[in-house]
Amino acid sequence: MTSPAEEPPARWTGLPSWLLTQTAGHAHRLVSDGFSSAGARGYHYRLLATLDEFGPASQAALGRRSGIHLSDMVATINELADREQVERAPDPADRRRNIISLTAEGGRQLRRLEKRLAETQDELLEPLSAEERRRLTGLLARLLDHHDRRIGAAREP
């Protein structure tokens, strides 16, 4: 608990942007700690989940689908390949390119990470009822969709 001298000014603590930012910081910490306890990072989960949902793909396609920048993608694939969670194979259509596939061990790790992720979601949303969680998730998805569409529209010629 903070003393009155340490409390931030009330003029911004009620702003939705401030509340979202502060909550996002807690969410990031909880998720990072959960993944770390399973010997992983967020990029590992994103890559494994993308492979599980969409199947084998090139590094470039995985980067676009997972939102992982290409410079980080190579390191992430290297880490997962060293753990035998993904496999690289030359693309038969273009031997200069690799196709990345999920291994059985990668699937098991993904399930472990999903369990940790569910636990962290419960911890983050602990004070909310099931209905409040659904409502919050729906509202956040709506906000994100709105702003993603605005950015997308601004980028179109």
GROMACS .gro file of C-alpha atoms in nm:
model
  157
    1MET     CA    1   0.000   0.000   0.000
    2THR     CA    2   0.127   0.348  -0.081
    3SER     CA    3   0.133   0.643   0.154
    4PRO     CA    4  -0.057   0.959   0.051
    5ALA     CA    5   0.278   1.118  -0.044
    6GLU     CA    6   0.341   0.834  -0.292
    7GLU     CA    7  -0.003   0.827  -0.454
    8PRO     CA    8  -0.027   0.955  -0.811
    9PRO     CA    9  -0.252   1.253  -0.881
   10ALA     CA   10  -0.621   1.164  -0.900
   11ARG     CA   11  -0.656   1.368  -1.221
   12TRP     CA   12  -0.502   1.084  -1.420
   13THR     CA   13  -0.566   0.770  -1.213
   14GLY     CA   14  -0.926   0.758  -1.334
   15LEU     CA   15  -0.835   0.791  -1.703
   16PRO     CA   16  -0.906   0.476  -1.905
   17SER     CA   17  -0.571   0.510  -2.085
   18TRP     CA   18  -0.382   0.517  -1.754
   19LEU     CA   19  -0.584   0.226  -1.614
   20LEU     CA   20  -0.524   0.020  -1.931
   21THR     CA   21  -0.152   0.094  -1.925
   22GLN     CA   22  -0.114   0.002  -1.558
   23THR     CA   23  -0.318  -0.316  -1.600
   24ALA     CA   24  -0.120  -0.408  -1.914
   25GLY     CA   25   0.199  -0.386  -1.709
   26HIS     CA   26   0.059  -0.632  -1.455
   27ALA     CA   27  -0.066  -0.860  -1.733
   28HIS     CA   28   0.276  -0.859  -1.901
   29ARG     CA   29   0.453  -0.942  -1.575
   30LEU     CA   30   0.214  -1.225  -1.488
   31VAL     CA   31   0.230  -1.381  -1.835
   32SER     CA   32   0.610  -1.346  -1.854
   33ASP     CA   33   0.652  -1.505  -1.511
   34GLY     CA   34   0.415  -1.789  -1.606
   35PHE     CA   35   0.601  -1.863  -1.928
   36SER     CA   36   0.937  -1.833  -1.753
   37SER     CA   37   0.832  -2.095  -1.498
   38ALA     CA   38   0.782  -2.330  -1.795
   39GLY     CA   39   1.120  -2.239  -1.946
   40ALA     CA   40   0.975  -2.025  -2.222
   41ARG     CA   41   0.913  -1.672  -2.343
   42GLY     CA   42   0.613  -1.505  -2.505
   43TYR     CA   43   0.765  -1.541  -2.852
   44HIS     CA   44   0.791  -1.917  -2.796
   45TYR     CA   45   0.421  -1.939  -2.719
   46ARG     CA   46   0.325  -1.720  -3.015
   47LEU     CA   47   0.532  -1.924  -3.258
   48LEU     CA   48   0.419  -2.263  -3.127
   49ALA     CA   49   0.053  -2.154  -3.123
   50THR     CA   50   0.079  -2.017  -3.478
   51LEU     CA   51   0.229  -2.342  -3.605
   52ASP     CA   52  -0.034  -2.544  -3.421
   53GLU     CA   53  -0.321  -2.343  -3.567
   54PHE     CA   54  -0.197  -2.285  -3.924
   55GLY     CA   55   0.052  -2.568  -3.982
   56PRO     CA   56   0.404  -2.556  -4.128
   57ALA     CA   57   0.510  -2.227  -4.282
   58SER     CA   58   0.806  -2.021  -4.394
   59GLN     CA   59   0.980  -1.792  -4.147
   60ALA     CA   60   0.835  -1.489  -4.324
   61ALA     CA   61   0.478  -1.623  -4.309
   62LEU     CA   62   0.522  -1.712  -3.943
   63GLY     CA   63   0.649  -1.363  -3.870
   64ARG     CA   64   0.345  -1.204  -4.034
   65ARG     CA   65   0.097  -1.435  -3.861
   66SER     CA   66   0.256  -1.421  -3.515
   67GLY     CA   67   0.357  -1.055  -3.519
   68ILE     CA   68   0.720  -1.148  -3.449
   69HIS     CA   69   0.970  -0.932  -3.634
   70LEU     CA   70   1.196  -1.127  -3.871
   71SER     CA   71   1.508  -1.032  -3.673
   72ASP     CA   72   1.354  -1.193  -3.361
   73MET     CA   73   1.204  -1.482  -3.556
   74VAL     CA   74   1.540  -1.641  -3.640
   75ALA     CA   75   1.652  -1.639  -3.276
   76THR     CA   76   1.316  -1.777  -3.160
   77ILE     CA   77   1.325  -2.058  -3.416
   78ASN     CA   78   1.685  -2.138  -3.316
   79GLU     CA   79   1.586  -2.163  -2.949
   80LEU     CA   80   1.287  -2.387  -3.023
   81ALA     CA   81   1.485  -2.601  -3.269
   82ASP     CA   82   1.758  -2.653  -3.005
   83ARG     CA   83   1.482  -2.782  -2.773
   84GLU     CA   84   1.342  -3.002  -3.053
   85GLN     CA   85   1.008  -2.819  -3.040
   86VAL     CA   86   1.021  -2.715  -3.407
   87GLU     CA   87   1.191  -2.855  -3.715
   88ARG     CA   88   1.339  -2.674  -4.013
   89ALA     CA   89   1.330  -2.828  -4.358
   90PRO     CA   90   1.412  -2.681  -4.699
   91ASP     CA   91   1.102  -2.565  -4.888
   92PRO     CA   92   1.062  -2.799  -5.188
   93ALA     CA   93   0.926  -2.506  -5.392
   94ASP     CA   94   1.221  -2.279  -5.308
   95ARG     CA   95   1.532  -2.439  -5.160
   96ARG     CA   96   1.656  -2.097  -5.037
   97ARG     CA   97   1.370  -2.087  -4.789
   98ASN     CA   98   1.301  -2.302  -4.481
   99ILE     CA   99   0.966  -2.443  -4.375
  100ILE     CA  100   0.916  -2.459  -3.999
  101SER     CA  101   0.705  -2.737  -3.846
  102LEU     CA  102   0.581  -2.812  -3.497
  103THR     CA  103   0.719  -3.132  -3.341
  104ALA     CA  104   0.546  -3.358  -3.090
  105GLU     CA  105   0.764  -3.203  -2.815
  106GLY     CA  106   0.659  -2.858  -2.938
  107GLY     CA  107   0.295  -2.961  -2.907
  108ARG     CA  108   0.353  -3.079  -2.550
  109GLN     CA  109   0.529  -2.752  -2.464
  110LEU     CA  110   0.242  -2.556  -2.618
  111ARG     CA  111  -0.005  -2.739  -2.389
  112ARG     CA  112   0.213  -2.659  -2.086
  113LEU     CA  113   0.226  -2.292  -2.188
  114GLU     CA  114  -0.149  -2.280  -2.247
  115LYS     CA  115  -0.202  -2.416  -1.895
  116ARG     CA  116   0.027  -2.145  -1.753
  117LEU     CA  117  -0.148  -1.883  -1.965
  118ALA     CA  118  -0.490  -1.989  -1.833
  119GLU     CA  119  -0.358  -1.965  -1.477
  120THR     CA  120  -0.222  -1.615  -1.537
  121GLN     CA  121  -0.550  -1.502  -1.693
  122ASP     CA  122  -0.730  -1.623  -1.380
  123GLU     CA  123  -0.481  -1.441  -1.159
  124LEU     CA  124  -0.507  -1.119  -1.360
  125LEU     CA  125  -0.887  -1.123  -1.365
  126GLU     CA  126  -0.934  -1.266  -1.015
  127PRO     CA  127  -1.156  -0.986  -0.879
  128LEU     CA  128  -1.401  -1.017  -1.171
  129SER     CA  129  -1.695  -1.254  -1.207
  130ALA     CA  130  -1.721  -1.480  -1.513
  131GLU     CA  131  -1.972  -1.239  -1.671
  132GLU     CA  132  -1.749  -0.937  -1.598
  133ARG     CA  133  -1.455  -1.121  -1.756
  134ARG     CA  134  -1.658  -1.190  -2.073
  135ARG     CA  135  -1.774  -0.828  -2.087
  136LEU     CA  136  -1.423  -0.688  -2.032
  137THR     CA  137  -1.277  -0.918  -2.296
  138GLY     CA  138  -1.549  -0.816  -2.543
  139LEU     CA  139  -1.495  -0.446  -2.477
  140LEU     CA  140  -1.117  -0.474  -2.510
  141ALA     CA  141  -1.155  -0.670  -2.835
  142ARG     CA  142  -1.390  -0.402  -2.967
  143LEU     CA  143  -1.146  -0.123  -2.880
  144LEU     CA  144  -0.854  -0.308  -3.036
  145ASP     CA  145  -1.051  -0.385  -3.352
  146HIS     CA  146  -1.157  -0.021  -3.385
  147HIS     CA  147  -0.803   0.112  -3.354
  148ASP     CA  148  -0.654  -0.161  -3.575
  149ARG     CA  149  -0.908  -0.068  -3.845
  150ARG     CA  150  -0.825   0.303  -3.811
  151ILE     CA  151  -0.454   0.233  -3.849
  152GLY     CA  152  -0.521   0.001  -4.143
  153ALA     CA  153  -0.739   0.261  -4.313
  154ALA     CA  154  -0.474   0.529  -4.260
  155ARG     CA  155  -0.210   0.309  -4.427
  156GLU     CA  156  -0.421   0.241  -4.738
  157PRO     CA  157  -0.344   0.467  -5.037
   0.00000   0.00000   0.00000
